[in-house]
Amino acid sequence: MIPRPSARAVRGFLSLLGFLAGITPAPAQTGSQPAAEHYSFAWRGVLLEEALEQLITASRLDVGWDPALINGRRVHCVIHDAVIEDVLRCLLQGTGLDYYRLSTGTYVLTSITRTAPLYGNLSGRVTDAETGRPLSYANVVLADASGRATNEAGWFSFARLLPGTYRITASHLGYQSVTRTVVVPPGGLARIELPLQSRPILVNPIVVDGMAGQRHSRLLGTSELEHPDTPGLPAPGGSDVLGTLDALMGVRVSDVTADLHVQGGAAGEHQFRLDGAPVFIPLNVTSFTGPFSPFALEQITVHKAGFGASVGSQIAGVIEATHVLPATAPRRLDVQVDPLSINTRLGLHHTAPGGIEKTLMMAGRIGLWNLYAPTPLQTLLRDWNTIDTFILSAFSDQSIPFRAFESVGNPGLHFLDLHTAGRLRFGPLHLLSGSVYWGRTRLGNAFSGQPAGVVDPDPLELLATVPDTYRWDNGIAQARFESILGPRMLASVQARGSFYHLQHRFRVPDSLSLASPTGDANRVLELALSTTLDYSLAEGHLLRGGTELTHTASHFTLAGTQIPLRHRFAGWRWSGFAEDRLSLGPHLTLETGSRFTYLASRRKLYVEPRLALRFDWEDTPAGALSLFLGTGIYQQYVNQFDVSSRSPRSFVSQTRFWMAVDSTISPPQALHYAAEVLYRPGKAWALRLEGYYKRQRHILAIDYAAETSLQDDNMPQRDFLKDSRGHTYGAAVQIERSLGPGRLLARYEYTDSRRSISDLFRNQVHRVPWIEPHNLEFRLDFQPLTDLTLLARWRGIWGRTWGFRKSYYDFVGAHLDDLSRILAELAETGVSNDARVRIANQVLGYQLDRPETHPLPPILQLDVSLAYTFRVGATTLQARADVLNLLDRENVADRRFFYNPDTYFAAGNDRAGLLEVENRPLLPRYASLAVRLSW
């Protein structure tokens, strides 16, 4: 069908013919043409004929053209406040047409080429305007076009755009949207950076539970914590960075050990990364002193069950933290003083000629225990440091009778950490960044001899005054370069290193020396080089791949544990991943991928396939609904172990060490199934559901019955590790309600994890000791005034078992299938028959072979905080008061044995000849005040 020309087109065509014949028609309407006026138009995919009619109607412009010339051509043009000829040029860009103007004022369209239009490309990055930090999964939309979500590094790309001027808008939860204009040249690449200004936030950490980015399902399967530099000691969630993660669904920080558990996994089954480099985190005695200064970190993301191939290889999850970088102001200084530490942070920013931006952050934290030690913490640590009669009798080379010991001295707790991070920006799309972290913690009693004034001390009394000290050092260093290689391709290269060093020194009087030498040590060093590449194949189709070469070396000596041994190993591994994210319409996204890891020590390639589906229904009559389903196979190549100590003190009852998998064992493996739902019936309400099942096909566990010896300089791992199998499952529901200047949150989580360890507890399947099955929490964040914030959290935990010290179960469980073996081994170390009988009676009397029959009472705790912020000139002052365990409830960490002569020798008592049981408490009511200054 031949299109019917419009009257305007016919008249224009006749004018053109008249010009060619030498005839000059009368200028129609030229005298009234408003050449100096400005116009705004937006055409996306509109027929050129229709666009021309709209232009003529709005501007009274006289235009002539051949109808065959514009037949089927479409217009892509967005322009604002422009003169008429600029509008006409924009309208014709990419159409293969141009114009010229007759002396009469008529504009005539003509063809420049019959070839296809030259498409352009647009790439850019979305960042935090104050810190320059890239914003992952920000929403980027071109006017009248479909959008993009930025990748983890904040990059985005639009390919095959018709040349012209575009308006682009970027948005992210917690930030103000920004709109910019960008010109896409024919056959070229336009680049732009979109900095977003953050909105005012409450003083408490911001928890983002999957509601950022273009599609809300994009962050399901993860949880994010932003701005973790909460001042003061632990208020709801804790002041330490790890403690604040307790506010996230699926993440639990143990009140007893301060260890972090992701969806029921053990402390060593997830990996913590800082700027992409693994951090080997030491044991924490309390939740008050974690490894990092909270001032140094900007954001923490927890990847839970079903995470993708690009995230990594861990059987429980991955936690990624990033250093904060300062605002665009030339300098900023923050100082905070609280009862335990001083935190400082200095930020510097400079823009050099040529647009090169230089940014630097330095932060540090130092403990104040030598100047001021809070009485409640001193009391708690002294109680935890009491000599354990049962452990002393079991491992001493002499027949030590059961007896009572008093806690002596004041344990010391000292910590220091330093952070440095920098960024060098070459134009908007090339970025070089780096960071360094180093931390040290010292803990213990530093006694050095018999008490003053005692001439002939009792050796048992002297035992309570000998040194028992720990020192942990750890750190990372990394450098990363990120850039756009082309209109569809984003790339990054990173070099990194991580280290860990433990020194544990303790001794006992010569007459009471333990059966093995004293002292534990562990050194770990890991170096890696990695690359990552993102390629936009088409609209809604992103390919991602990467590769990494890693070398891990570890050396440890465990002399003060129940399995004294030495081991060293160093090995290479190569890993790569491929990931495909494909949008299958407006409601469904498919993510497929796999990791490939080659272990040089075993000469074997391991494959870990992953699959995820994400569904989004944003505008249903009942509200917005998002769904995430994920599954995959997960391996682990560097493993963490906590070994119970032979030391009679209970201050730190375990020794932590790391090692890579050697040639004698296969790496742990787990299978994940995960589902998450986010439902928002309105702006004020949000309901989130989470469920997961993890099948642990193969996990490594310490073999306390292993025949180990310090005389063997390098034992293979199969000689002191054994196979474990089990499963973990859980579900959680969270309801959140916005309250204008605050929010109210209620959450319930159920978790269960059961495992069977070869030759342990008669090969029975038992619930693992770290599980807290029922967890109920209510949280209120309220801001009644602009500068005043109130935080409150009530938490209840029920269902804990393994009620005694873990050392008891590890000591007994190693030989429960043969109790006579326990007695025989004790006899070999010189323990008398009476002592052997006492220990055997204790084991049988309290059924230490049945840990699930030892329940613990619930933990119930209310914490409150109040923070007030005001300005004095250029200085911002923030004061915060915290009260932990406001109701002063006597919560129980675990139980231990103690000697009571009244019952031990009582005739006719069914507990005669047995030690009694006492509770080891958690923190009583504790109040603190912190002050923070910012310039």
mmCIF file of N, CA and C in Angstrom, residues 319-356:
data_model
loop_
_atom_site.group_PDB
_atom_site.id
_atom_site.type_symbol
_atom_site.label_atom_id
_atom_site.label_comp_id
_atom_site.label_asym_id
_atom_site.label_seq_id
_atom_site.Cartn_x
_atom_site.Cartn_y
_atom_site.Cartn_z
ATOM 1 N N ILE A 319 30.357 -12.853 53.377
ATOM 2 C CA ILE A 319 30.092 -11.516 53.913
ATOM 3 C C ILE A 319 31.126 -10.570 53.315
ATOM 4 N N GLU A 320 30.655 -9.539 52.620
ATOM 5 C CA GLU A 320 31.542 -8.592 51.950
ATOM 6 C C GLU A 320 31.391 -7.215 52.585
ATOM 7 N N ALA A 321 32.499 -6.645 53.017
ATOM 8 C CA ALA A 321 32.523 -5.298 53.588
ATOM 9 C C ALA A 321 33.387 -4.409 52.708
ATOM 10 N N THR A 322 33.073 -3.110 52.699
ATOM 11 C CA THR A 322 33.860 -2.146 51.938
ATOM 12 C C THR A 322 34.282 -1.007 52.843
ATOM 13 N N HIS A 323 35.480 -0.499 52.603
ATOM 14 C CA HIS A 323 35.957 0.669 53.340
ATOM 15 C C HIS A 323 35.179 1.910 52.905
ATOM 16 N N VAL A 324 34.966 2.808 53.844
ATOM 17 C CA VAL A 324 34.327 4.077 53.527
ATOM 18 C C VAL A 324 35.381 5.026 52.967
ATOM 19 N N LEU A 325 34.997 5.827 51.997
ATOM 20 C CA LEU A 325 35.877 6.866 51.479
ATOM 21 C C LEU A 325 35.220 8.213 51.720
ATOM 22 N N PRO A 326 36.011 9.267 51.946
ATOM 23 C CA PRO A 326 35.455 10.519 52.474
ATOM 24 C C PRO A 326 34.601 11.269 51.469
ATOM 25 N N ALA A 327 33.956 12.314 51.991
ATOM 26 C CA ALA A 327 33.100 13.159 51.176
ATOM 27 C C ALA A 327 33.938 13.980 50.208
ATOM 28 N N THR A 328 33.226 14.670 49.308
ATOM 29 C CA THR A 328 33.922 15.498 48.331
ATOM 30 C C THR A 328 34.472 16.781 48.947
ATOM 31 N N ALA A 329 34.159 17.031 50.233
ATOM 32 C CA ALA A 329 34.765 18.170 50.913
ATOM 33 C C ALA A 329 36.269 17.948 51.028
ATOM 34 N N PRO A 330 37.079 19.025 51.064
ATOM 35 C CA PRO A 330 38.536 18.862 51.096
ATOM 36 C C PRO A 330 39.029 18.008 52.255
ATOM 37 N N ARG A 331 38.370 18.117 53.419
ATOM 38 C CA ARG A 331 38.807 17.304 54.558
ATOM 39 C C ARG A 331 37.659 17.139 55.540
ATOM 40 N N ARG A 332 37.739 16.042 56.299
ATOM 41 C CA ARG A 332 36.750 15.769 57.341
ATOM 42 C C ARG A 332 37.423 14.939 58.430
ATOM 43 N N LEU A 333 37.132 15.266 59.665
ATOM 44 C CA LEU A 333 37.714 14.562 60.813
ATOM 45 C C LEU A 333 36.592 14.153 61.761
ATOM 46 N N ASP A 334 36.609 12.870 62.176
ATOM 47 C CA ASP A 334 35.659 12.341 63.150
ATOM 48 C C ASP A 334 36.435 11.723 64.307
ATOM 49 N N VAL A 335 35.993 12.003 65.528
ATOM 50 C CA VAL A 335 36.601 11.431 66.732
ATOM 51 C C VAL A 335 35.480 10.977 67.656
ATOM 52 N N GLN A 336 35.603 9.773 68.171
ATOM 53 C CA GLN A 336 34.615 9.254 69.120
ATOM 54 C C GLN A 336 35.338 8.646 70.314
ATOM 55 N N VAL A 337 34.815 8.921 71.496
ATOM 56 C CA VAL A 337 35.343 8.349 72.733
ATOM 57 C C VAL A 337 34.205 7.609 73.423
ATOM 58 N N ASP A 338 34.456 6.333 73.768
ATOM 59 C CA ASP A 338 33.501 5.553 74.537
ATOM 60 C C ASP A 338 34.267 4.836 75.648
ATOM 61 N N PRO A 339 33.623 4.132 76.542
ATOM 62 C CA PRO A 339 34.336 3.541 77.688
ATOM 63 C C PRO A 339 35.408 2.529 77.333
ATOM 64 N N LEU A 340 35.361 1.962 76.122
ATOM 65 C CA LEU A 340 36.345 0.942 75.773
ATOM 66 C C LEU A 340 37.408 1.410 74.796
ATOM 67 N N SER A 341 37.156 2.478 74.023
ATOM 68 C CA SER A 341 38.088 2.794 72.949
ATOM 69 C C SER A 341 37.969 4.237 72.511
ATOM 70 N N ILE A 342 38.950 4.641 71.686
ATOM 71 C CA ILE A 342 38.906 5.895 70.942
ATOM 72 C C ILE A 342 38.932 5.541 69.462
ATOM 73 N N ASN A 343 37.972 6.075 68.714
ATOM 74 C CA ASN A 343 37.900 5.875 67.269
ATOM 75 C C ASN A 343 38.161 7.201 66.564
ATOM 76 N N THR A 344 38.959 7.171 65.519
ATOM 77 C CA THR A 344 39.214 8.378 64.732
ATOM 78 C C THR A 344 39.141 8.047 63.245
ATOM 79 N N ARG A 345 38.817 9.073 62.462
ATOM 80 C CA ARG A 345 38.797 8.914 61.007
ATOM 81 C C ARG A 345 39.094 10.258 60.362
ATOM 82 N N LEU A 346 40.008 10.269 59.413
ATOM 83 C CA LEU A 346 40.371 11.468 58.662
ATOM 84 C C LEU A 346 40.126 11.200 57.192
ATOM 85 N N GLY A 347 39.385 12.109 56.530
ATOM 86 C CA GLY A 347 39.135 11.993 55.103
ATOM 87 C C GLY A 347 39.669 13.196 54.356
ATOM 88 N N LEU A 348 40.317 12.956 53.231
ATOM 89 C CA LEU A 348 40.883 14.014 52.395
ATOM 90 C C LEU A 348 40.427 13.805 50.960
ATOM 91 N N HIS A 349 40.123 14.919 50.272
ATOM 92 C CA HIS A 349 39.680 14.844 48.884
ATOM 93 C C HIS A 349 40.259 16.034 48.114
ATOM 94 N N HIS A 350 40.766 15.744 46.911
ATOM 95 C CA HIS A 350 41.369 16.803 46.097
ATOM 96 C C HIS A 350 41.135 16.488 44.630
ATOM 97 N N THR A 351 40.747 17.515 43.870
ATOM 98 C CA THR A 351 40.591 17.395 42.424
ATOM 99 C C THR A 351 41.719 18.157 41.746
ATOM 100 N N ALA A 352 42.568 17.424 41.046
ATOM 101 C CA ALA A 352 43.732 18.013 40.399
ATOM 102 C C ALA A 352 43.363 18.533 39.015
ATOM 103 N N PRO A 353 44.199 19.376 38.435
ATOM 104 C CA PRO A 353 43.949 19.842 37.063
ATOM 105 C C PRO A 353 43.811 18.659 36.113
ATOM 106 N N GLY A 354 42.907 18.780 35.175
ATOM 107 C CA GLY A 354 42.642 17.675 34.265
ATOM 108 C C GLY A 354 41.538 16.761 34.741
ATOM 109 N N GLY A 355 40.931 17.071 35.895
ATOM 110 C CA GLY A 355 39.810 16.286 36.389
ATOM 111 C C GLY A 355 40.186 15.037 37.161
ATOM 112 N N ILE A 356 41.462 14.859 37.517
ATOM 113 C CA ILE A 356 41.883 13.693 38.288
ATOM 114 C C ILE A 356 41.518 13.911 39.757
#
